[in-house]
Amino acid sequence: MGFVFGLVVGLVVGLAIIVFFVRSENSRSKRRNELAATVAAFARMTVEDSRKILPAQFYPSWVVFSQRQKLTWLNQHLTKIWPYVNEAASDLIKTSVEPVLEQYRPIILASLKFSKFTLGTVAPQFTGVSIVEDEADSVTMEMEMQWDANSSIILDIKTYLGVSLPVQVKDIGFTGVFRLIFKPLVNEFPCFGAVCFSLRKKKKLDFTLKVIGGDISTIPGLSDAIESTIRDAIEDSIMWPVRKIICILPGDYSDLELKPVGILEVKLVQARDLTNKDIIGKSDPYAVLYVRPLPDKTKKSKTINNELNPIWNEHYEFIIEDATTQHLVVRIYDDEGLQASELIGCAQVQIRELEPGKVKDVWLNLVKDLEIQRDTKYRGQVHLELLYRPFGMENGFTNSFSSNFSMTSLEKVLKSGANGTDTIENEKAVTQKKKEVIIRGVLSVTVISAEDLPIVDLMGKADPYVVLTMKKSEARNKTRVVNDSLNPAWNQTFDFVVEDGLHDMLILEVWDHDTFGKDYMGRCILTLTRVLLEGEYKDSLKLEGAKSGKLNLHLKWMPQPIFRDS
């Protein structure tokens, strides 16, 4: 009986194992087929399909969707014809770059010329090409270029002491984007009138300098001076928006030449929460601003000593030659005295993001490197006011703060001045007149109230009051003290005579009054740009340097413009 029972149980268990195994295999086979179908579907996906499924912020930093096509065929042909290109281009580059080298020649040198210039036997490699959507009567191509050259470039350098030094430029490595513009398109072969070429972007440029038969380090500062000169010469001679024009068909191509298209006005207001680069004390920050990084086109602010929240309130102007591609760069440095300054952080603003004639007030986060897109470390912020004014644009710019106001601050001064109106006929006259105008008037500030001020007393209350200061004139007023309140109401009005409204600013500091002193609670910093444009406005401003709190204000401007004698 036991044998029969064991046999039956064994058969049942055996059959159950066989059924389970078969079902498991069928299930695994089905999953493999589904996975294969999924992989096949992913293989057929386009870049646009991928972007629809997963937003860009979820991709790792190494995933890049390139819009550029490969250029293997071009590299093969370029390698074949490179000896002829080298011979033809070497003389052309030498004659065009040499005057620019002389223009940026360091003052310690008497002359700086090429004694030998050849591009070498290694042809550059184009790694990708894309077509830029541009004007209807042109075709714009951008090609990524990589070049590890074996060029033979020797500079003949002479000092004022009569010493002649042959300096070799070697180990050149370049990565960038080369731009070609075929314009205008015509109905005559080869279907375009001229070709413009330029370096659209310089991603990397490395080279070494060596004195033939000597050591360049024996003359202090010579290597850095020559390297800076070479980089400035490249920037000024071939970097976009500078372009070289080759005429293919007879015609007038003056519209292709580099020319200014507008002016960018920048007010560097302040920075806050800067990273401290000093071990003892605080950093001594200053700002460098540029659109094109050339010595004569770069602006530098004053240095604010021992301060991580500097206030500059400085105004600059930059010539814009291509509003679609150029950008403003701001770099904040820590002044180290005789040593090289240390970079705190940098930021940039694309000109195309600015609405022409409209003031834009921005706070920009500082990053370590503008090329690194995913730098999340906080290094502080810089505050700018920006106004882009294209040449030839009709007056009547839109005010960024009020939809009912249609004049710029300059036009308002010119049209509502005490001496009547002035008509400006052209852009040069506007620029000149602007320099002659002093925006003078009375600024009326009403400190209405504050809300949610931070607790600074042990009893959980505060006795706040506000100190108002005009930065340029140093005129000062203060409100009364409101006892035991974190939401005080003052409703006090103060008038300030402002001699130069374009370059002055208002600082409001909130303090807690104590019997034996006072405690700082926070501050608000205002330029006068908005009140000059609007004439009057109310606003609620967050306190800087405080965990909470805001200040409610009412500002009114009563202009009394005057003019300098020309």
XYZ file of C-alpha atoms in Angstrom:
566
model
C 0.000 0.000 0.000
C 2.821 2.374 0.850
C 4.519 1.579 -2.460
C 1.420 2.484 -4.463
C 0.941 5.717 -2.541
C 4.584 6.726 -3.071
C 4.318 5.951 -6.786
C 1.218 8.076 -7.178
C 2.747 10.967 -5.263
C 5.951 10.721 -7.334
C 4.019 10.807 -10.600
C 1.954 13.794 -9.487
C 5.022 15.722 -8.337
C 6.921 14.814 -11.503
C 4.077 15.969 -13.731
C 3.765 19.206 -11.724
C 7.495 19.897 -12.170
C 7.250 19.227 -15.901
C 4.213 21.525 -16.260
C 5.940 24.277 -14.242
C 9.107 23.990 -16.325
C 7.185 24.151 -19.614
C 5.199 27.178 -18.487
C 8.353 28.877 -17.206
C 10.116 28.346 -20.516
C 7.109 29.633 -22.431
C 6.955 32.706 -20.187
C 10.699 33.382 -20.604
C 10.396 32.955 -24.349
C 7.480 35.398 -24.430
C 9.445 37.957 -22.375
C 12.462 37.554 -24.683
C 10.275 38.155 -27.721
C 8.734 41.249 -26.107
C 12.190 42.560 -25.169
C 13.459 41.945 -28.703
C 10.467 43.852 -30.086
C 11.151 46.708 -27.658
C 14.847 46.845 -28.623
C 13.881 46.832 -32.286
C 11.453 49.688 -31.659
C 14.178 51.702 -29.880
C 16.532 51.022 -32.784
C 14.021 52.615 -35.152
C 13.577 55.684 -32.938
C 14.665 59.094 -34.190
C 16.190 61.876 -32.108
C 12.819 63.632 -32.012
C 11.153 60.448 -30.689
C 13.739 60.266 -27.886
C 13.164 63.889 -26.932
C 9.407 63.343 -26.742
C 9.744 60.310 -24.476
C 12.353 61.747 -22.109
C 12.919 65.501 -21.461
C 16.465 66.832 -21.871
C 17.029 67.413 -18.133
C 16.840 63.668 -17.452
C 19.697 62.746 -19.786
C 23.225 62.318 -18.378
C 25.761 65.010 -19.319
C 27.519 62.770 -21.851
C 24.407 62.348 -24.026
C 24.463 64.838 -26.907
C 22.014 65.037 -29.824
C 24.086 66.358 -32.692
C 22.464 68.172 -35.598
C 25.652 67.859 -37.625
C 26.351 65.449 -40.465
C 29.627 63.572 -40.942
C 32.171 64.834 -43.468
C 34.395 61.840 -44.175
C 34.346 62.519 -47.903
C 35.459 66.137 -47.411
C 38.335 65.163 -45.123
C 39.589 62.650 -47.698
C 39.625 65.233 -50.485
C 41.091 67.933 -48.229
C 43.984 65.628 -47.327
C 44.751 65.181 -51.038
C 44.712 68.891 -51.911
C 46.210 70.137 -48.618
C 49.753 70.713 -50.043
C 48.277 73.179 -52.553
C 46.020 74.779 -49.920
C 49.035 75.157 -47.621
C 51.035 76.957 -50.291
C 48.188 79.284 -51.287
C 46.829 80.019 -47.796
C 50.129 80.515 -45.969
C 50.998 83.732 -47.795
C 47.416 85.007 -47.530
C 47.273 84.414 -43.762
C 50.726 85.871 -43.231
C 49.928 89.147 -45.024
C 46.545 89.555 -43.287
C 47.604 88.608 -39.736
C 50.958 90.408 -39.609
C 49.456 93.941 -39.435
C 47.156 92.803 -36.623
C 50.145 91.380 -34.726
C 51.849 94.732 -35.053
C 48.705 96.453 -33.766
C 48.719 94.373 -30.575
C 52.507 94.263 -30.235
C 53.600 94.443 -26.571
C 55.247 97.717 -25.580
C 58.407 95.850 -24.547
C 59.028 94.842 -28.194
C 60.256 97.020 -31.054
C 58.863 94.788 -33.818
C 56.951 91.538 -34.226
C 56.852 89.888 -37.655
C 56.795 86.483 -39.300
C 60.094 85.193 -40.639
C 58.515 81.877 -41.684
C 54.907 80.764 -41.977
C 53.627 77.446 -43.314
C 50.565 75.500 -42.215
C 52.371 72.162 -42.277
C 51.537 68.830 -43.846
C 48.663 67.801 -41.550
C 45.259 68.871 -42.861
C 42.495 69.883 -40.462
C 39.645 67.440 -39.976
C 36.021 68.535 -40.229
C 33.956 66.440 -37.810
C 30.480 67.699 -38.693
C 28.469 70.207 -40.697
C 25.112 71.899 -40.187
C 23.032 74.396 -42.122
C 21.995 77.495 -40.183
C 18.539 78.867 -40.904
C 19.307 82.434 -41.872
C 18.252 85.002 -44.455
C 16.370 83.886 -47.551
C 19.044 85.129 -49.975
C 21.963 83.261 -48.372
C 23.169 79.848 -47.291
C 25.114 79.567 -44.017
C 27.124 76.462 -43.170
C 28.874 75.754 -39.876
C 31.555 73.051 -39.787
C 33.175 71.665 -36.660
C 36.930 71.611 -37.160
C 39.717 69.836 -35.304
C 43.362 70.472 -36.139
C 46.514 69.103 -34.513
C 48.956 70.954 -36.724
C 52.642 70.504 -37.420
C 52.905 74.067 -38.697
C 56.237 75.789 -39.096
C 55.721 79.296 -37.722
C 58.659 81.442 -36.626
C 58.271 84.977 -35.271
C 61.096 87.468 -35.689
C 61.060 89.514 -32.465
C 63.215 92.561 -31.822
C 63.512 94.381 -28.514
C 64.383 98.025 -27.949
C 67.792 96.879 -26.715
C 68.609 95.634 -30.209
C 68.252 91.951 -29.283
C 66.694 89.782 -32.002
C 64.921 86.571 -30.977
C 63.506 83.901 -33.328
C 60.481 82.443 -31.507
C 58.878 79.263 -32.797
C 55.133 78.658 -32.400
C 54.672 74.886 -32.155
C 52.355 72.115 -30.956
C 49.258 73.930 -32.207
C 45.982 72.290 -31.226
C 42.687 73.854 -32.288
C 39.043 72.858 -31.979
C 36.273 75.156 -33.113
C 33.466 75.914 -35.547
C 34.193 77.314 -39.016
C 31.413 79.352 -40.659
C 30.830 79.788 -44.413
C 28.235 82.204 -45.793
C 27.251 82.081 -49.484
C 25.550 85.376 -50.255
C 23.739 86.678 -52.233
C 22.084 83.828 -54.105
C 21.820 84.648 -57.807
C 20.594 82.954 -60.995
C 24.075 82.860 -62.484
C 26.563 80.034 -61.990
C 27.888 79.230 -59.329
C 24.590 80.648 -57.957
C 26.143 82.914 -55.279
C 27.972 86.215 -55.545
C 30.470 85.993 -52.676
C 31.719 83.743 -49.889
C 32.332 84.917 -46.317
C 34.360 82.793 -43.934
C 35.089 83.153 -40.247
C 35.724 81.206 -37.056
C 32.303 81.095 -35.437
C 33.461 79.554 -32.142
C 36.857 78.876 -30.616
C 36.473 75.906 -28.266
C 40.177 75.238 -27.730
C 43.420 76.854 -28.853
C 46.699 75.542 -27.457
C 50.253 76.229 -28.558
C 53.747 76.495 -27.108
C 56.439 79.116 -27.649
C 60.120 78.318 -27.889
C 63.132 80.531 -28.589
C 65.265 78.788 -31.181
C 68.598 78.066 -29.553
C 67.558 79.540 -26.203
C 65.062 79.665 -23.353
C 62.144 82.084 -23.555
C 61.815 82.129 -19.759
C 65.107 84.056 -19.480
C 63.156 87.238 -20.314
C 60.422 87.615 -17.641
C 56.963 88.240 -19.019
C 57.950 87.768 -22.671
C 56.142 84.446 -23.165
C 52.875 85.723 -21.643
C 53.060 88.943 -23.673
C 53.586 87.106 -26.981
C 50.881 84.544 -26.215
C 48.410 87.317 -25.365
C 49.324 89.134 -28.595
C 48.746 86.023 -30.715
C 45.361 85.335 -29.118
C 44.272 88.970 -29.532
C 45.389 88.930 -33.174
C 43.344 85.788 -33.876
C 40.331 87.269 -32.087
C 40.536 90.528 -34.055
C 41.313 89.091 -37.475
C 39.204 85.972 -37.964
C 36.851 85.346 -35.002
C 33.165 85.981 -35.699
C 31.647 88.544 -36.238
C 34.851 89.485 -38.121
C 34.680 87.849 -41.519
C 36.761 87.610 -44.689
C 34.970 88.168 -47.992
C 35.890 86.492 -51.289
C 34.075 87.934 -54.303
C 33.038 85.270 -56.837
C 30.977 87.395 -59.223
C 31.359 91.149 -59.905
C 29.158 93.299 -57.700
C 28.850 95.487 -54.620
C 29.154 93.400 -51.451
C 29.598 96.178 -48.909
C 26.563 94.878 -46.992
C 28.582 91.756 -46.120
C 31.316 93.736 -44.376
C 31.522 93.952 -40.604
C 29.633 96.966 -39.304
C 27.975 98.009 -36.028
C 24.246 97.255 -35.778
C 23.485 98.645 -32.328
C 24.628 99.598 -28.837
C 24.281 97.522 -25.680
C 24.001 99.605 -22.522
C 24.966 97.762 -19.357
C 24.606 98.886 -15.770
C 26.661 96.703 -13.436
C 24.650 97.131 -10.244
C 25.985 94.708 -7.646
C 26.835 91.121 -6.738
C 25.839 89.064 -3.721
C 26.902 85.932 -1.853
C 30.235 85.711 -3.667
C 32.495 82.760 -2.864
C 35.294 83.834 -0.541
C 38.690 83.154 -2.137
C 40.782 84.569 0.720
C 41.904 82.569 3.758
C 42.186 85.715 5.893
C 39.459 88.313 5.478
C 37.160 88.493 2.473
C 37.657 88.703 -1.270
C 38.322 92.005 -3.048
C 36.022 91.591 -6.066
C 36.045 93.447 -9.363
C 34.224 92.715 -12.629
C 35.413 92.391 -16.217
C 32.801 92.767 -18.953
C 33.113 92.246 -22.696
C 31.283 91.297 -25.862
C 34.500 90.736 -27.811
C 37.460 89.848 -25.547
C 39.883 92.441 -26.930
C 41.890 94.811 -24.701
C 40.315 97.974 -26.115
C 36.765 96.522 -25.968
C 36.908 95.121 -22.422
C 35.557 97.085 -19.445
C 36.800 96.712 -15.877
C 34.999 97.884 -12.756
C 36.559 99.320 -9.638
C 37.700 96.926 -6.908
C 35.600 96.722 -3.736
C 37.890 95.679 -0.890
C 36.994 93.023 1.670
C 33.389 92.551 0.506
C 31.346 89.553 -0.656
C 28.288 91.685 -1.522
C 29.876 94.502 -3.566
C 27.931 97.442 -5.007
C 29.364 98.988 -8.182
C 26.525 100.849 -9.949
C 28.732 101.449 -13.012
C 27.535 102.056 -16.553
C 29.156 100.761 -19.775
C 28.390 100.715 -23.488
C 29.329 98.043 -26.026
C 29.125 98.093 -29.815
C 27.129 95.144 -31.193
C 27.958 93.802 -34.665
C 25.743 90.694 -34.746
C 22.831 90.590 -32.332
C 21.919 86.998 -33.250
C 25.189 85.391 -32.106
C 27.036 87.812 -29.810
C 26.704 87.760 -26.037
C 27.820 89.780 -23.034
C 30.243 88.033 -20.669
C 30.706 89.092 -17.035
C 33.638 87.673 -15.069
C 34.072 88.388 -11.359
C 37.618 88.211 -9.977
C 39.261 88.456 -6.574
C 42.031 91.054 -6.724
C 45.225 89.494 -5.329
C 47.439 92.579 -5.607
C 50.747 91.742 -7.288
C 49.681 88.164 -7.905
C 47.317 87.016 -10.651
C 43.646 87.616 -9.867
C 41.567 84.568 -9.036
C 38.291 83.924 -10.843
C 35.256 83.832 -8.552
C 32.716 83.090 -11.268
C 31.328 84.167 -14.623
C 28.017 84.552 -16.449
C 26.748 85.514 -19.870
C 23.666 87.000 -21.546
C 22.730 86.386 -25.184
C 21.951 89.636 -27.031
C 19.165 87.894 -28.956
C 17.342 87.320 -25.646
C 16.994 91.083 -25.122
C 13.994 92.868 -26.552
C 15.274 95.928 -28.460
C 14.609 99.178 -26.644
C 13.402 97.436 -23.502
C 15.282 97.562 -20.195
C 15.919 94.112 -18.748
C 16.745 93.703 -15.065
C 18.493 90.358 -14.406
C 20.222 88.427 -11.644
C 22.692 85.931 -13.138
C 24.089 82.900 -11.320
C 27.884 82.700 -11.491
C 29.501 79.523 -12.828
C 33.091 78.332 -12.998
C 33.164 77.807 -16.778
C 30.673 78.978 -19.392
C 31.270 75.843 -21.469
C 30.121 73.537 -18.630
C 26.336 73.543 -18.864
C 25.540 71.582 -15.689
C 27.534 73.435 -13.068
C 25.163 73.517 -10.089
C 27.528 74.807 -7.403
C 26.398 78.181 -6.047
C 29.105 80.845 -6.416
C 26.954 83.945 -6.001
C 24.960 86.202 -8.324
C 25.570 89.375 -10.290
C 22.902 92.028 -10.920
C 22.706 93.791 -14.310
C 20.403 96.222 -16.088
C 20.555 95.804 -19.869
C 19.262 97.852 -22.799
C 19.937 96.958 -26.441
C 19.357 99.799 -28.919
C 19.644 98.839 -32.613
C 20.719 101.578 -34.983
C 17.936 102.924 -37.171
C 15.175 101.742 -34.876
C 12.346 104.222 -34.566
C 11.998 106.067 -31.290
C 9.152 104.918 -29.110
C 10.791 101.972 -27.385
C 8.593 99.977 -25.047
C 9.214 100.440 -21.356
C 9.770 97.086 -19.656
C 7.961 98.212 -16.501
C 4.844 99.829 -17.946
C 2.813 99.016 -21.065
C 1.502 102.592 -21.258
C 4.899 104.276 -21.424
C 6.584 104.550 -24.829
C 9.749 106.618 -24.341
C 13.203 105.737 -23.143
C 14.602 107.620 -20.167
C 16.802 109.599 -22.556
C 13.837 110.593 -24.727
C 11.854 111.539 -21.653
C 14.587 113.911 -20.527
C 14.969 115.409 -23.978
C 11.230 115.860 -24.519
C 10.211 117.064 -21.051
C 13.227 119.241 -20.232
C 12.898 122.652 -18.717
C 14.415 124.186 -21.846
C 11.875 122.656 -24.233
C 12.179 119.721 -26.617
C 15.124 118.643 -28.709
C 14.741 116.666 -31.908
C 17.358 114.026 -32.602
C 17.910 113.312 -36.279
C 20.296 110.358 -36.198
C 21.929 107.819 -33.917
C 25.194 109.725 -33.561
C 23.339 112.791 -32.406
C 21.439 110.701 -29.853
C 24.657 109.286 -28.444
C 26.263 112.719 -28.238
C 23.199 114.324 -26.659
C 22.972 111.534 -24.104
C 26.462 112.327 -22.921
C 25.486 115.965 -22.435
C 22.348 115.280 -20.378
C 22.338 115.208 -16.583
C 19.136 113.689 -15.200
C 18.554 115.840 -12.135
C 15.473 115.831 -9.965
C 13.812 115.053 -6.650
C 13.255 111.461 -5.566
C 10.363 111.025 -3.145
C 10.489 107.768 -1.176
C 7.632 106.596 1.038
C 8.521 103.752 3.377
C 5.083 102.203 3.867
C 5.690 99.086 5.944
C 7.618 95.843 6.358
C 6.378 92.274 6.636
C 7.693 89.098 8.256
C 10.961 90.601 9.503
C 13.488 88.134 10.966
C 13.617 87.701 14.753
C 16.768 89.204 16.260
C 15.723 89.789 19.912
C 15.688 87.081 22.568
C 12.057 87.919 23.334
C 10.997 87.022 19.772
C 10.279 90.608 18.713
C 12.200 93.550 17.229
C 12.207 97.347 17.294
C 12.815 98.034 13.581
C 13.612 101.236 11.733
C 14.864 101.949 8.197
C 17.924 103.983 7.134
C 17.685 105.453 3.605
C 20.925 106.443 1.832
C 21.646 107.839 -1.633
C 24.926 106.163 -2.585
C 26.460 108.917 -4.698
C 25.533 111.989 -2.648
C 25.578 110.070 0.673
C 22.399 111.913 1.717
C 20.753 110.000 4.567
C 17.410 109.784 6.390
C 15.806 107.315 8.745
C 12.326 106.367 9.871
C 11.048 106.316 13.411
C 11.425 103.184 15.552
C 8.397 100.881 15.826
C 8.604 98.918 19.066
C 7.903 95.201 19.475
C 6.843 94.422 15.924
C 7.938 92.160 13.067
C 5.357 93.765 10.750
C 5.910 97.489 11.347
C 4.067 100.285 9.532
C 5.844 103.651 9.100
C 4.127 105.528 6.218
C 6.901 108.131 6.226
C 7.990 110.071 3.147
C 11.496 111.419 2.451
C 12.686 113.630 -0.400
C 16.195 113.444 -1.890
C 17.699 115.910 -4.347
C 19.424 113.738 -6.961
C 22.093 115.371 -9.107
C 22.654 112.431 -11.502
C 19.758 109.995 -11.656
C 21.395 107.676 -14.202
C 24.300 106.873 -11.900
C 22.867 107.129 -8.386
C 21.110 104.457 -6.346
C 19.023 104.132 -3.193
C 20.044 101.830 -0.323
C 17.514 100.961 2.393
C 18.832 99.171 5.478
C 16.556 97.742 8.177
C 17.942 97.810 11.730
C 16.697 96.637 15.119
C 17.021 99.384 17.743
C 18.480 98.287 21.076
C 19.287 100.255 24.196
C 22.978 99.526 23.895
C 23.332 99.283 20.153
C 21.596 98.021 17.037
C 21.286 94.777 15.058
C 21.364 94.549 11.260
C 18.275 92.877 9.766
C 18.692 93.230 5.986
C 18.738 95.689 3.099
C 17.262 96.572 -0.294
C 19.265 98.175 -3.109
C 17.515 100.081 -5.914
C 18.808 101.770 -9.025
C 16.725 104.703 -10.230
C 16.134 103.238 -13.689
C 12.561 102.144 -13.064
C 11.397 105.333 -11.368
C 13.022 107.383 -14.159
C 11.066 105.398 -16.749
C 7.728 105.199 -14.938
C 7.807 108.393 -12.914
C 6.007 106.704 -9.991
C 5.440 103.160 -8.749
C 4.814 100.937 -5.711
C 6.663 97.714 -5.031
C 7.341 95.084 -2.387
C 11.036 94.205 -2.144
C 12.594 91.177 -0.505
C 15.269 91.919 2.086
C 18.766 90.859 1.058
C 20.915 89.183 3.690
C 17.886 88.050 5.695
C 16.071 84.732 5.986
C 12.703 86.454 5.583
C 11.108 89.854 5.292
C 10.098 92.368 2.665
C 9.821 96.124 2.462
C 6.843 97.956 0.920
C 7.777 101.201 -0.836
C 6.331 103.962 -2.968
C 8.734 105.952 -5.193
C 8.068 109.085 -7.207
C 10.391 111.048 -9.511
C 10.068 114.785 -10.183
C 12.544 115.618 -12.984
C 14.546 118.809 -13.264
C 16.875 118.008 -16.201
C 19.809 120.249 -17.066
C 22.256 120.191 -19.960
C 26.016 120.542 -20.013
C 27.443 123.180 -22.278
C 28.878 121.543 -25.401
